[in-house]
Short mmCIF file of N, CA and C in Angstrom, two decimals:
data_model
loop_
_atom_site.label_atom_id
_atom_site.label_comp_id
_atom_site.label_asym_id
_atom_site.label_seq_id
_atom_site.Cartn_x
_atom_site.Cartn_y
_atom_site.Cartn_z
N MET A 1 23.89 54.27 -56.98
CA MET A 1 23.99 55.72 -56.82
C MET A 1 24.45 56.40 -58.09
N ILE A 2 25.12 55.69 -58.97
CA ILE A 2 25.62 56.31 -60.18
C ILE A 2 24.48 56.76 -61.08
N TRP A 3 23.37 56.01 -61.10
CA TRP A 3 22.26 56.35 -61.97
C TRP A 3 21.55 57.61 -61.52
N GLN A 4 21.71 58.05 -60.27
CA GLN A 4 21.04 59.23 -59.80
C GLN A 4 21.74 60.53 -60.25
N GLN A 5 23.01 60.47 -60.58
CA GLN A 5 23.76 61.67 -60.94
C GLN A 5 23.17 62.38 -62.15
N PRO A 6 22.85 61.67 -63.27
CA PRO A 6 22.31 62.40 -64.41
C PRO A 6 21.00 63.10 -64.07
N PHE A 7 20.16 62.49 -63.25
CA PHE A 7 18.90 63.11 -62.86
C PHE A 7 19.13 64.39 -62.04
N ARG A 8 20.16 64.32 -61.19
CA ARG A 8 20.49 65.54 -60.39
C ARG A 8 20.98 66.65 -61.29
N ALA A 9 21.79 66.30 -62.30
CA ALA A 9 22.31 67.29 -63.21
C ALA A 9 21.20 67.89 -64.05
N ILE A 10 20.26 67.05 -64.48
CA ILE A 10 19.15 67.55 -65.28
C ILE A 10 18.25 68.45 -64.39
N SER A 11 17.99 68.03 -63.17
CA SER A 11 17.18 68.85 -62.27
C SER A 11 17.84 70.20 -61.99
N ALA A 12 19.14 70.20 -61.78
CA ALA A 12 19.88 71.44 -61.53
C ALA A 12 19.79 72.34 -62.77
N SER A 13 19.91 71.76 -63.96
CA SER A 13 19.81 72.55 -65.18
C SER A 13 18.43 73.18 -65.36
N ILE A 14 17.40 72.39 -65.12
CA ILE A 14 16.02 72.89 -65.23
C ILE A 14 15.79 74.02 -64.19
N PHE A 15 16.29 73.81 -62.99
CA PHE A 15 16.14 74.84 -61.95
C PHE A 15 16.83 76.14 -62.35
N LYS A 16 18.05 76.06 -62.94
CA LYS A 16 18.75 77.27 -63.37
C LYS A 16 18.03 77.96 -64.49
N ILE A 17 17.51 77.20 -65.45
CA ILE A 17 16.74 77.78 -66.57
C ILE A 17 15.50 78.47 -66.06
N THR A 18 14.81 77.81 -65.12
CA THR A 18 13.58 78.40 -64.57
C THR A 18 13.92 79.69 -63.81
N CYS A 19 14.96 79.70 -63.04
CA CYS A 19 15.34 80.92 -62.31
C CYS A 19 15.70 82.04 -63.27
N ALA A 20 16.44 81.69 -64.32
CA ALA A 20 16.83 82.72 -65.30
C ALA A 20 15.60 83.29 -65.98
N ALA A 21 14.67 82.42 -66.37
CA ALA A 21 13.46 82.89 -67.04
C ALA A 21 12.63 83.78 -66.12
N TYR A 22 12.49 83.38 -64.85
CA TYR A 22 11.75 84.19 -63.90
C TYR A 22 12.42 85.52 -63.67
N HIS A 23 13.76 85.52 -63.61
CA HIS A 23 14.49 86.78 -63.42
C HIS A 23 14.23 87.76 -64.56
N GLN A 24 14.25 87.22 -65.80
CA GLN A 24 13.98 88.07 -66.97
C GLN A 24 12.55 88.60 -66.90
N TYR A 25 11.59 87.73 -66.55
CA TYR A 25 10.19 88.15 -66.45
C TYR A 25 10.02 89.22 -65.40
N ALA A 26 10.59 89.00 -64.22
CA ALA A 26 10.47 89.98 -63.13
C ALA A 26 11.11 91.30 -63.50
N SER A 27 12.25 91.26 -64.18
CA SER A 27 12.92 92.48 -64.57
C SER A 27 12.06 93.25 -65.58
N ALA A 28 11.45 92.53 -66.52
CA ALA A 28 10.60 93.15 -67.51
C ALA A 28 9.37 93.79 -66.83
N GLN A 29 8.82 93.11 -65.87
CA GLN A 29 7.66 93.65 -65.15
C GLN A 29 8.04 94.92 -64.40
N PHE A 30 9.22 94.92 -63.78
CA PHE A 30 9.69 96.07 -63.04
C PHE A 30 9.86 97.27 -63.97
N PHE A 31 10.46 97.05 -65.13
CA PHE A 31 10.68 98.16 -66.06
C PHE A 31 9.36 98.66 -66.65
N ASP A 32 8.39 97.75 -66.84
CA ASP A 32 7.07 98.19 -67.26
C ASP A 32 6.42 99.08 -66.20
N PHE A 33 6.60 98.71 -64.93
CA PHE A 33 6.08 99.52 -63.84
C PHE A 33 6.72 100.90 -63.80
N LEU A 34 8.07 100.95 -64.02
CA LEU A 34 8.75 102.26 -64.04
C LEU A 34 8.24 103.11 -65.19
N ASP A 35 8.01 102.49 -66.33
CA ASP A 35 7.51 103.24 -67.50
C ASP A 35 6.13 103.79 -67.19
N LEU A 36 5.30 102.99 -66.58
CA LEU A 36 3.94 103.47 -66.19
C LEU A 36 4.04 104.62 -65.21
N ALA A 37 4.90 104.51 -64.22
CA ALA A 37 5.08 105.55 -63.24
C ALA A 37 5.54 106.85 -63.88
N LYS A 38 6.44 106.77 -64.86
CA LYS A 38 6.91 107.97 -65.57
C LYS A 38 5.77 108.62 -66.38
N LYS A 39 4.94 107.74 -67.01
CA LYS A 39 3.79 108.30 -67.78
C LYS A 39 2.78 109.00 -66.86
N ILE A 40 2.51 108.41 -65.70
CA ILE A 40 1.59 109.06 -64.76
C ILE A 40 2.17 110.37 -64.25
N LYS A 41 3.45 110.39 -63.95
CA LYS A 41 4.08 111.62 -63.47
C LYS A 41 4.01 112.68 -64.57
N GLN A 42 4.32 112.32 -65.80
CA GLN A 42 4.25 113.29 -66.90
C GLN A 42 2.85 113.79 -67.12
N ALA A 43 1.85 112.91 -66.99
CA ALA A 43 0.46 113.34 -67.17
C ALA A 43 0.09 114.34 -66.08
N ARG A 44 0.52 114.15 -64.85
CA ARG A 44 0.23 115.11 -63.78
C ARG A 44 0.92 116.44 -64.08
N ILE A 45 2.16 116.43 -64.54
CA ILE A 45 2.85 117.64 -64.86
C ILE A 45 2.14 118.39 -65.96
N ASP A 46 1.71 117.63 -66.99
CA ASP A 46 0.99 118.25 -68.10
C ASP A 46 -0.31 118.86 -67.64
N SER A 47 -1.03 118.19 -66.76
CA SER A 47 -2.30 118.73 -66.29
C SER A 47 -2.13 119.97 -65.44
N ILE A 48 -1.01 120.02 -64.67
CA ILE A 48 -0.73 121.21 -63.88
C ILE A 48 -0.35 122.38 -64.78
N ASN A 49 0.44 122.09 -65.80
CA ASN A 49 0.89 123.15 -66.72
C ASN A 49 -0.26 123.68 -67.55
N SER A 50 -1.24 122.85 -67.87
CA SER A 50 -2.35 123.30 -68.72
C SER A 50 -3.39 124.05 -67.93
N SER A 51 -3.35 123.98 -66.61
CA SER A 51 -4.35 124.67 -65.76
C SER A 51 -4.09 126.15 -65.67
#
């Protein structure tokens, strides 16, 4: 059983790194979406004002 412990620790570390990387990716995608939504909103306001 002792030999399994390092593998569990490595697996847990890889899992944490993967979760952290996904969290950063998902956060970046969300902020890109917000930026796009703001640009669309501003474009609509500009088109209304220019009419």
